[in-house]
Amino acid sequence: MASIINNTLSNTDNSRTLAPAAVGSQVALMSVVSVVTILLFNFLRPQNKIIYEPKVKYHEGDKPPPRISDSLFGWLPPLIHTKEPELLDKIGLDAVAFLRFLRLLRTLFSGIAILTCGILIPINVVYNLKNVPSKNRDILSMLTIRDVSGNFLYAHVVVTYLITFLIVFCVNMHWRAMVQLRHTWFRSPEYLQSFYARTLQVRHVPKKLQSDEGLNAIFGSVKMPYPTTSVHIGRKVGKLPELIDYHNQTVREFEEVLVKYLKGGKIKSKRPTIRIGGHCGLGGTTKDAIDFYTVKLKRTEAAIEEYRTQIDTRKAENYGFASMAAVPYAHIVAKMIAGKHPKGTEIQLAPNPKDIIWSNMNNSDAELARKRMLGFLWLSAVCFFNTVPLFIISILANLDSVKSYVPFLEAWYNDSEFSFAVVSGVLPPAISGFFGFFLPIIMRWLTKYMGGLTHSKLDRAVVARYFTFLIISQLIIFTLLGVIFNSVEQIIIQIGRKASFKEIIANLHELPNSINRTYINQASYWLTFFPLRGFLAVFDLAQIINLVWLSFKTHVFGRTPRDIREWTQPPDFEYAVYYSNILFMSAVGLVFAPLAPLVVVAAAIVFWMSSWVYKYQLMFVFVSKVESGGRIWNVVINRLLFCVLLMQALMILTTGLQFGFKSFLWLSVVPPILIVFAFKLYINRTYLPAFYYFTPTEEEIKVAKIHSERADATSNRLEKRFGHPALHTELFTPMLHKNMMPLLSQVYQGKIGNDHAKLDEYGGQNMEAQIVPGGIKIAAIDQVCVVLRICGDDFC
C-alpha cells in the first residue's frame, strides 16, 4: 500500500506530459494511415469500378451519375462541380438533406473554431503563464479553461452567447433552404406523377367500419373540399408472406445447386444430392437435389396461387387507403384532418408503399402496447450491457492514474513512455468504435419489433434512441467514471501525506474543483477520438473490407446470377447510423467549445473531410432505401439544438463550480438557453407546417392533373399499389448463366420448351427462358449484360 501511495505522489506531476504525448501519437498515426488509405483508394478505384462506382451501372432511370475519369484524382472534379440542384435530381432529397446537414456542421464548427481559438485560447494562455506554475501545466492544459478563474471566465460566458447566436443564424438559414428544397421536391414531376403522393392512409379503423363502404362513411363524415376517387380496406393475408419467402429461399438454394453442378460449363460426374430429415448428417433420406427442388418449387408456386385466389374472402384489417383526384387535394385534406381523428381513426398522407413495414400495419392497441413494453425492456438491457465497455475505455483513458496501482503498467511506463502514450491514445477510441458498431443494428431491429410502421420512421427512431444512448453513456457516464478515478486518486494522495480522516473529510470542499478539472481533462480523450473518426470516414471511402469480402465471396462461394447482381448493386445508405455518429461528434464539439477550443478544431476538420467523402459515396456508391423527402431533417436539427443546451448546461456547471452557486453568477449563462427554446418555437410555427405539407398556389391547383374516379376504380390502381405486397409481388424465377443453359437438356430427362421470363430483378426486362420437365421456368442471364437500375412503383 505504501509503494502505491508513493508512486501516486511521485507520478502526479509526470503524468501531465502523458496527455499531450497520447494526443500527438494518435493524431500522427491517424493522419499517416488516412493519407495512405486515400492513396490506396486512388490506385484501386479505376480497376474496381463495380465497388467504387456501382451507380454508373445500376442507376435510376435516366439519371446516371456524372462522368468520372480514370486518372489518379479524377474523382475530385465531379464533387467540386456538381451542385445541389443537380444532386436533388440525381440522388434524391434524403441524400441532399444529409449533405446539407454536413455543410451546416462544417460551416458552423469552422465559425466556432475561429471564435474560440481567436478569443479564448489567447486568454487561457495568458492566464496560465501569469498565474499557474510551470510544473502544474502542460501544452494542452494551457489552451483550456481548466486553471482559469476569476473575471477571465466572463470571456468564456460571452463566447457561449456568440456561439448560440451563430448556431441560431446558421440553422435558420439552412432550415429556410430545406423548406425550399422540400417544395421543389413536392413540385417535381416524379412526385406529382406518383400515386402515393395523392393517397391518404387510414389507421385504427373501428371494426364495424372495416370495409370499403365503411371507409367511404368515414370520409363522408368529414366536410372535405375534395372527394376521394377510390378507397381500399386492407385484407388479412395470413401466412402468405411467409410462404412467398419460403418459395424465394427455395429458388436461391436451387440456383446454387445448379451453378455448382454446371460449374465451368461442364456437368459433374455425380449429380447433387440432399438429405431430407435426420440430424447432424445422420439418418434421413437422400434424394436427388435437382429433382427435389424442381418438385418443391412447383408445389410452392401452386400453393401461393391458390392462397391468392382466396384472399377476397378473408377478414378485413384495421387500416385502409383512399386516393384523391390530385396531389394538391391530398395535401390540403391531410392538413385539414390532421389531429381530428374522425370516427376514432388516424388519417394522414400515405407513405411510399415500399417504405411500409406491412407486418406492423395490423397491430392492435393491446398488441402494440405489449410489444413496446417488451421492446423497451430489451432495449434497456442492451443499453445497460453496452455500458460495460465504458469501464474498459475509462481505464485506458486514465492509464496515468491507474498505473500507480498496477505494477506492470508502472514498469511499462518507466521502460517506454512513448509506447505507453501511444496505447493510451489509440486504444480507447478504437474500442469505443468497435462496440458502437453493433448497437444501432440491434436498436433498429427492436424498433421494428416495437411497431415501427415505415423504414423511414425506423431511421428517425434509431437516430433519437442511439443519439440518446451515446450522450448518456459515452459523454455523461464516461465523464462520471473519470471523476471517480480522479477523486479516489486525490484521497490516496491525502492518505500519503498522512492526513487524518477528519482532515480528508474537511478537504472534500475541494471536490467541486476536482470535478471541474476532471471533465475538462477529458478533452484529451476527445482529441484522440476525432482523429479516429476522420480515419473512419476515409476508410469508408476506400471500402477495403467490402473489396476483400466481395473478392472472397466471388472465389469461394457459388456465383449465381442473383448473387452477382446482389453483391454488385449499390448498397443502401444507413442514414440512421451516420446521422447518430455525426450528431454525437457535434455534441462533443459543442460541449467542449468554450472549455477546450482544440476539440472544436478537430470536429471541424472531421466534418470537412466527411462532407467530401460522403458526397462521393452518395453520388457514386450508395442509394437511399426509400425516398422520404428529407423527413429526418427536423429530427436531427432538434438534436443539434439539444447539443447547444448541453454546452450551456456544462458552462453553468463550470461557472457555478468556479464562483460558487451561492453567488448566482452562473445565472449569466442562462439566457442563451431561453434563446434556444424561443428559436425552437419559431421553427415549429414557421417552418414545420410548410415542411410537412405541399402548399399549392391557386394557379397550381387550377393546372393540377386531375385523375377521374372512373379511371382509378376500373383499373384498381389503389388496390394494386396499396394492397399487401404478398398479393401481387412477382415470385422469384430461377436464373442460370446463359452459357450453362444448353446443359439443361442433359440435366433433365424429357422435352425442354423455350419461353421468356419477365424479371423484376432486372427492371421487368424479358429474358430468354426454358421450361424444364416439371413445369419450372429457368431464365438465362448474360453475366456481362449491362443492367440499369430503373424505376419501379415509386414514381409510376
mmCIF file of C-alpha atoms in Angstrom, residues 44 66 102 121 189 218 222 254 271 306 340 345 363 370 454 458 499 511 543 604 629 662 665 673 701 708 777:
data_model
loop_
_atom_site.group_PDB
_atom_site.id
_atom_site.type_symbol
_atom_site.label_atom_id
_atom_site.label_comp_id
_atom_site.label_asym_id
_atom_site.label_seq_id
_atom_site.Cartn_x
_atom_site.Cartn_y
_atom_site.Cartn_z
ATOM 1 C CA LEU A 44 -7.790 0.863 -56.590
ATOM 2 C CA PRO A 66 -21.631 12.451 -63.624
ATOM 3 C CA LEU A 102 -22.798 18.134 -43.118
ATOM 4 C CA ILE A 121 -7.021 30.465 -26.419
ATOM 5 C CA PRO A 189 -42.559 15.590 -61.997
ATOM 6 C CA ILE A 218 -65.545 7.855 -42.526
ATOM 7 C CA VAL A 222 -65.632 14.877 -42.705
ATOM 8 C CA PHE A 254 -31.974 -24.425 -56.307
ATOM 9 C CA ARG A 271 -25.495 -35.495 -59.544
ATOM 10 C CA GLU A 306 -54.353 -20.845 -54.551
ATOM 11 C CA LYS A 340 -59.068 15.371 -35.717
ATOM 12 C CA THR A 345 -59.334 6.854 -36.944
ATOM 13 C CA ASN A 363 -51.144 -4.425 -34.746
ATOM 14 C CA ARG A 370 -47.214 -5.307 -25.201
ATOM 15 C CA THR A 454 -42.192 2.554 -42.076
ATOM 16 C CA LEU A 458 -37.315 3.416 -38.061
ATOM 17 C CA ALA A 499 -3.709 13.276 6.668
ATOM 18 C CA LEU A 511 -14.085 18.157 -4.640
ATOM 19 C CA GLN A 543 -14.098 0.350 -48.843
ATOM 20 C CA ALA A 604 -14.430 20.996 -37.856
ATOM 21 C CA GLY A 629 -38.168 13.602 -48.972
ATOM 22 C CA LYS A 662 -24.453 30.830 -3.996
ATOM 23 C CA LEU A 665 -23.155 34.499 -11.216
ATOM 24 C CA ILE A 673 -30.872 28.533 -23.104
ATOM 25 C CA ILE A 701 -54.490 23.930 -58.029
ATOM 26 C CA SER A 708 -61.056 10.630 -62.570
ATOM 27 C CA LYS A 777 -39.185 -21.853 -65.887
#
